Short mmCIF file of C-alpha atoms in Angstrom, two decimals:
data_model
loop_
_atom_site.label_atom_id
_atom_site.label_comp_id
_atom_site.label_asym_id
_atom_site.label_seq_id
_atom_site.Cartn_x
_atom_site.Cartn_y
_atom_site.Cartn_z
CA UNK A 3 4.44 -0.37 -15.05
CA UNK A 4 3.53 -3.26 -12.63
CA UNK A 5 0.91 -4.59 -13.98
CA UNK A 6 -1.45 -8.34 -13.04
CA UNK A 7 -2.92 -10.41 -15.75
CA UNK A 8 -4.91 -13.24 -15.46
CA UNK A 9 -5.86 -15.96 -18.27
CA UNK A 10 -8.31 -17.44 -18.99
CA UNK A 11 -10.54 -14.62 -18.59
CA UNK A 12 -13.37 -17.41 -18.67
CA UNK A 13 -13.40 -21.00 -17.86
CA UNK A 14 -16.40 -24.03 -17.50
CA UNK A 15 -15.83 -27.07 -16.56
CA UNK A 16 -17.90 -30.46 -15.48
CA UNK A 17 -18.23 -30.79 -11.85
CA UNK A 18 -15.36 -33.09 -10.53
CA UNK A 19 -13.18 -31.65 -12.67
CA UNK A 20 -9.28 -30.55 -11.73
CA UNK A 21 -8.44 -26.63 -12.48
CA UNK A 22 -5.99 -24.42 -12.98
CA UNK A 23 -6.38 -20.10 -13.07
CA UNK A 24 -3.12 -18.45 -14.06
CA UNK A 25 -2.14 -15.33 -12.83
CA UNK A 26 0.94 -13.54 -14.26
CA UNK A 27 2.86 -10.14 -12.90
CA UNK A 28 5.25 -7.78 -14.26
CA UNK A 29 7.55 -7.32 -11.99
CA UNK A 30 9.01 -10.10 -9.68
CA UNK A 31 9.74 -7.55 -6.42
CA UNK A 32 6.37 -8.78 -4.71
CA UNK A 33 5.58 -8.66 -1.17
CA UNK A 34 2.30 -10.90 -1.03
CA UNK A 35 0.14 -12.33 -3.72
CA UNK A 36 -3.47 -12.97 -2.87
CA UNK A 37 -6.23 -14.95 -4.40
CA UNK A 38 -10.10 -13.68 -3.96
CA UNK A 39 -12.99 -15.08 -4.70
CA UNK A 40 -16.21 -12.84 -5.77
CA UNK A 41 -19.59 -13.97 -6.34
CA UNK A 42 -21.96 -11.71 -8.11
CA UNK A 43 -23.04 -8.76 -7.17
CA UNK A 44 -21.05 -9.38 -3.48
CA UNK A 45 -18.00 -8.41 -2.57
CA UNK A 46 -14.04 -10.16 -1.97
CA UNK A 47 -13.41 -13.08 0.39
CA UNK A 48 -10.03 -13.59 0.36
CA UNK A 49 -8.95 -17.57 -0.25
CA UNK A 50 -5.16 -17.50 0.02
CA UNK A 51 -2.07 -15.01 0.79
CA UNK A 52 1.52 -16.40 -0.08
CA UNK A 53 3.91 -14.18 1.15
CA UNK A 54 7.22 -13.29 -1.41
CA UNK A 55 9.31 -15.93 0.88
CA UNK A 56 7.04 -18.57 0.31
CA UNK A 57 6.26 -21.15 -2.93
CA UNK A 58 2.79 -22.46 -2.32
CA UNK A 59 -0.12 -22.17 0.45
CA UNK A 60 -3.03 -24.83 1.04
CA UNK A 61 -6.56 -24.43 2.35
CA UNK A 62 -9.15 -27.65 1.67
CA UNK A 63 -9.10 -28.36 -1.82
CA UNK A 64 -7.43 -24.80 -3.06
CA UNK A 65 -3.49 -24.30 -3.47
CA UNK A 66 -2.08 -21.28 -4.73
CA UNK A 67 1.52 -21.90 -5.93
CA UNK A 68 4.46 -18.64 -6.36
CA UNK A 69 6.93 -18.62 -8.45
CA UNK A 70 8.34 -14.87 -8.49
CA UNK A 71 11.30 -15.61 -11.16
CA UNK A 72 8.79 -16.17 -14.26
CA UNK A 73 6.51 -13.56 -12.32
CA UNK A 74 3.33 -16.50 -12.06
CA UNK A 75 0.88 -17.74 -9.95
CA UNK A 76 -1.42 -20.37 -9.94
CA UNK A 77 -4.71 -21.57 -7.99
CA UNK A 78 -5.40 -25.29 -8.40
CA UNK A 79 -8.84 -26.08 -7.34
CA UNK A 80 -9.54 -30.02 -6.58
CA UNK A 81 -12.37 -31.97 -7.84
CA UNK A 82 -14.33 -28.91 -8.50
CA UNK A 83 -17.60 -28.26 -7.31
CA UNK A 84 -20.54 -26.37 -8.98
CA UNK A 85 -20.28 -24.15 -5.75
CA UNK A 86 -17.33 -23.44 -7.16
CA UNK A 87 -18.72 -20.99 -9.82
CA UNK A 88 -17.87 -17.30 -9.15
CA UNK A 89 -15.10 -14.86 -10.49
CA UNK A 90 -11.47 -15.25 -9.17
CA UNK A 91 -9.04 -12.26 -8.29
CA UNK A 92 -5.55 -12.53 -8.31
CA UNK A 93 -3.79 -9.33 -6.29
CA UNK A 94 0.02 -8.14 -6.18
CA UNK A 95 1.01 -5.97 -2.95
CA UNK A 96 4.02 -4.49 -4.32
CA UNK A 97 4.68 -2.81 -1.03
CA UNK A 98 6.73 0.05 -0.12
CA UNK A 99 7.79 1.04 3.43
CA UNK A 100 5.71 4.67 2.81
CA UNK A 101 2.87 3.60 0.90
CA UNK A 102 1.63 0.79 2.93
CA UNK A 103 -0.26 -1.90 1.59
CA UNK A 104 -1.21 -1.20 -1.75
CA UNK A 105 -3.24 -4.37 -4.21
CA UNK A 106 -2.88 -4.48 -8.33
CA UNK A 107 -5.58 -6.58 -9.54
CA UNK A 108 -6.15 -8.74 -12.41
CA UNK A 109 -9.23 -8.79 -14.05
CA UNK A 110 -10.17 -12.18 -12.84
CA UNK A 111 -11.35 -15.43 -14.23
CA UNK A 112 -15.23 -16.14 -14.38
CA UNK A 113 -15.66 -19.62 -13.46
CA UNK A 114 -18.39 -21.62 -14.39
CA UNK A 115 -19.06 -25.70 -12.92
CA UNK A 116 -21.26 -27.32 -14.61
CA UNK A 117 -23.26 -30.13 -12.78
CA UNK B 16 -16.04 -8.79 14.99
CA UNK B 17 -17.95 -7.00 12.36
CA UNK B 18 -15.00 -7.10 9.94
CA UNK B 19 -15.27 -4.22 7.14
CA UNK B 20 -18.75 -2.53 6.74
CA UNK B 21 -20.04 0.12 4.03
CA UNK B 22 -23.33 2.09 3.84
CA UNK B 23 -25.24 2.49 1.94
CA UNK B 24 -25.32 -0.95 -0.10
CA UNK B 25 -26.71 0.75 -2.96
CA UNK B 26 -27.22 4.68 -4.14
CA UNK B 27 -28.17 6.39 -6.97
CA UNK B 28 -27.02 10.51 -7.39
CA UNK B 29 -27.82 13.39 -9.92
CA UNK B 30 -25.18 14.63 -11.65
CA UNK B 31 -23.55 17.29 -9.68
CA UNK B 32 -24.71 16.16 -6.45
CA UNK B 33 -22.14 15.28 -3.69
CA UNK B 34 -22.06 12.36 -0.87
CA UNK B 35 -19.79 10.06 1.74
CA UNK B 36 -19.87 6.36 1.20
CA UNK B 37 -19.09 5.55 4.75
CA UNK B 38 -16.39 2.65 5.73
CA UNK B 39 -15.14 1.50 8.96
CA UNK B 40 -13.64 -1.41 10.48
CA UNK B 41 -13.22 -3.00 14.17
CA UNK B 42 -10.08 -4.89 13.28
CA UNK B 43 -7.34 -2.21 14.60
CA UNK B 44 -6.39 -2.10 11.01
CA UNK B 45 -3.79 1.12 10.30
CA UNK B 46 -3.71 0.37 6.93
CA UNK B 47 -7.53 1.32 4.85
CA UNK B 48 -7.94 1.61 1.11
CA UNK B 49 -10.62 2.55 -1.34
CA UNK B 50 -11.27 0.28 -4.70
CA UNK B 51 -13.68 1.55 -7.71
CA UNK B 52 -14.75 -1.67 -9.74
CA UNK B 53 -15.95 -1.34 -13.47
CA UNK B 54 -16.59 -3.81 -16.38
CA UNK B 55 -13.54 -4.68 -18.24
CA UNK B 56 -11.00 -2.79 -15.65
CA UNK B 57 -10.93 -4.42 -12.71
CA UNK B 58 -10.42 -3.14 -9.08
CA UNK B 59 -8.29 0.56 -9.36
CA UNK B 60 -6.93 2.12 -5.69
CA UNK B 61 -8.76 5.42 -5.54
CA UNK B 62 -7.25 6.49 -2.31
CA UNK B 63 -5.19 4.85 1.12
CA UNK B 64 -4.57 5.80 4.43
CA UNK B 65 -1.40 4.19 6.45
CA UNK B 66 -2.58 5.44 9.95
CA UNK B 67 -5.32 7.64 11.13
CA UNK B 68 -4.44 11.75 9.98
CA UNK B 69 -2.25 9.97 7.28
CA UNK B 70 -4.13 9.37 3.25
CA UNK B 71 -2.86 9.65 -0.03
CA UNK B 72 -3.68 9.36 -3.89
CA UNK B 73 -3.82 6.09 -5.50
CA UNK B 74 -4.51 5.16 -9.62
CA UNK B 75 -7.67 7.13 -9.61
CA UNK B 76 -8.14 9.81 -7.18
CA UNK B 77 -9.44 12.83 -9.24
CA UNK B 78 -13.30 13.57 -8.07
CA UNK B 79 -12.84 11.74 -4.68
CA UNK B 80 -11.75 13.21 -1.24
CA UNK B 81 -10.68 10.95 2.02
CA UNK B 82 -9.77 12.04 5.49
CA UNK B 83 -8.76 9.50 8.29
CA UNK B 84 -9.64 11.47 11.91
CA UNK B 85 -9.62 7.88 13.83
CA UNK B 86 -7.80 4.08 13.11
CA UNK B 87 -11.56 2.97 12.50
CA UNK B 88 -13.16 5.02 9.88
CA UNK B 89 -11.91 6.15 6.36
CA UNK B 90 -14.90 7.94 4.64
CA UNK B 91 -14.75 8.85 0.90
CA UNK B 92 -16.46 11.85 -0.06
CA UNK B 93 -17.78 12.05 -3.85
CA UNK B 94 -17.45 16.06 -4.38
CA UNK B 95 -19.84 16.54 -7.33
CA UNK B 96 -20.96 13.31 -8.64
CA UNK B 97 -20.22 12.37 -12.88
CA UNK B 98 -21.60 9.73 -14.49
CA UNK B 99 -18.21 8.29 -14.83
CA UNK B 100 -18.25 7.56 -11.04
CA UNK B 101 -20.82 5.04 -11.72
CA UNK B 102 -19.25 2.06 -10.19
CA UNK B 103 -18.82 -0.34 -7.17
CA UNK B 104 -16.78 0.82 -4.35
CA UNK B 105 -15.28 -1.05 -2.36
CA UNK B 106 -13.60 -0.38 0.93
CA UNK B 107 -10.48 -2.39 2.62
CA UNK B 108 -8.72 -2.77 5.83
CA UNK B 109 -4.93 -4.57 6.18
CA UNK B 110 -4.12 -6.35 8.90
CA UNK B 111 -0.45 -5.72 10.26
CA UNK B 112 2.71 -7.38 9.27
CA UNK B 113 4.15 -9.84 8.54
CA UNK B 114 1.26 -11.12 6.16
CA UNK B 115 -0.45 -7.52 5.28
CA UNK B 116 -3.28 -9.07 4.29
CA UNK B 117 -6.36 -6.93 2.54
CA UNK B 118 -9.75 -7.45 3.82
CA UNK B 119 -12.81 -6.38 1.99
CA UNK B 120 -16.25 -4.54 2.76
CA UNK B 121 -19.63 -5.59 0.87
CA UNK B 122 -19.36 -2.68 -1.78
CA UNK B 123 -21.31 0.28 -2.40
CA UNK B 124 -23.37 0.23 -5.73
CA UNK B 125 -23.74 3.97 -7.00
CA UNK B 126 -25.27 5.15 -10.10
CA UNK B 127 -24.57 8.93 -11.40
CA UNK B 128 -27.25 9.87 -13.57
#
């Protein structure tokens, strides 16, 4: 079964400092991974999409890193700010050519930053 | 460009009664989904549509009905409301290859009492 899990499932940290959310995947045939963020009680802005071809993607202080052979991602967030506090998604598209594009999600990690 | 948009934002139903949480989207999208999100289980695929006239099952379909008449809407009708529909629904539109990347609507909150 394909499956998405994320660890930790909860995280807090001091403002400033560097993170790291793992996201883990069962099975390595991937089209896209993407990374959401959701704040509560909205709903999914999308942060970063690495396609299967690619290793890592970049947006400010966020990188998202693919490594499909030990089925893992990670999103490295830089000198974290307390704005920074919301749950993170990791998503698999483990697309077929009939089915379109269809997202497993992890559970997410909640993120706290602590002033 | 409006993106994704739901209605109603919020809704609460009797048990047994039925109703459409509306989606559409202004993006040219063919691809449209429908997410349920619950405590502890993250977001399941209810149903999908790959082109307007075109839907099928996902993880969780039973209770739930979609049709696709046009590329911009993707309605999902509940057909007589449980209280294990309570949940936040969430409706999303993919953008074309080579990226395929998901874009989400605000969520409907619905309560089945």
């Amino acid at each position: 079964k394909q499956e998405v899990t994320q660890i930790p499932a909860a995280l807090s940290v001091p403002e400033g400092e560097n993170l790291v959310l793992n996201c883990s995947f069962t099975d390595s045939a991937i089209y896209n991974l993407q990374w959401f963020r959701q704040d509560p009680g909205k709903g999914l802005t999308s942060l970063l999409l690495i396609q299967s071809s690619q290793r890592e993607q970049t947006s400010g202080r966020l990188n998202a890193s693919l490594d499909k052979s030990s089925g893992r991602s990670t999103l490295y967030i830089a000198a974290s700010q307390p704005g920074d506090s919301a749950t993170y998604l990791c998503a698999v598209d483990w697309r077929a050519e009939t089915s379109g594009s269809r997202l497993t999600f992890g559970e997410g990690t909640q993120l706290t930053v602590n002033p | 460009n409006a993106g994704v948009t739901q209605t109603p934002k919020f809704q609460v139903l009797k048990t047994g009664q039925s109703m459409t949480l509306q989606c559409a989207q202004d993006m040219n999208h063919e691809y449209m989904s429908w997410y349920r999100q619950d405590p502890g289980m993250g977001l399941r695929l209810i149903h999908y549509s790959v082109g307007a006239g075109i839907t099928d099952q996902g993880e969780v379909p039973n209770g739930y009905n979609v049709s696709r008449s046009t590329t911009e809407d993707f309605p999902l009708r509940l057909l007589s409301a449980a209280p294990s529909q309570t949940s936040v629904y969430f409706c999303a539109s993919t953008s074309g290859g080579p990226s395929y990347e998901q874009y989400f609507g605000p969520g409907t909150r619905l309560t089945v009492t």
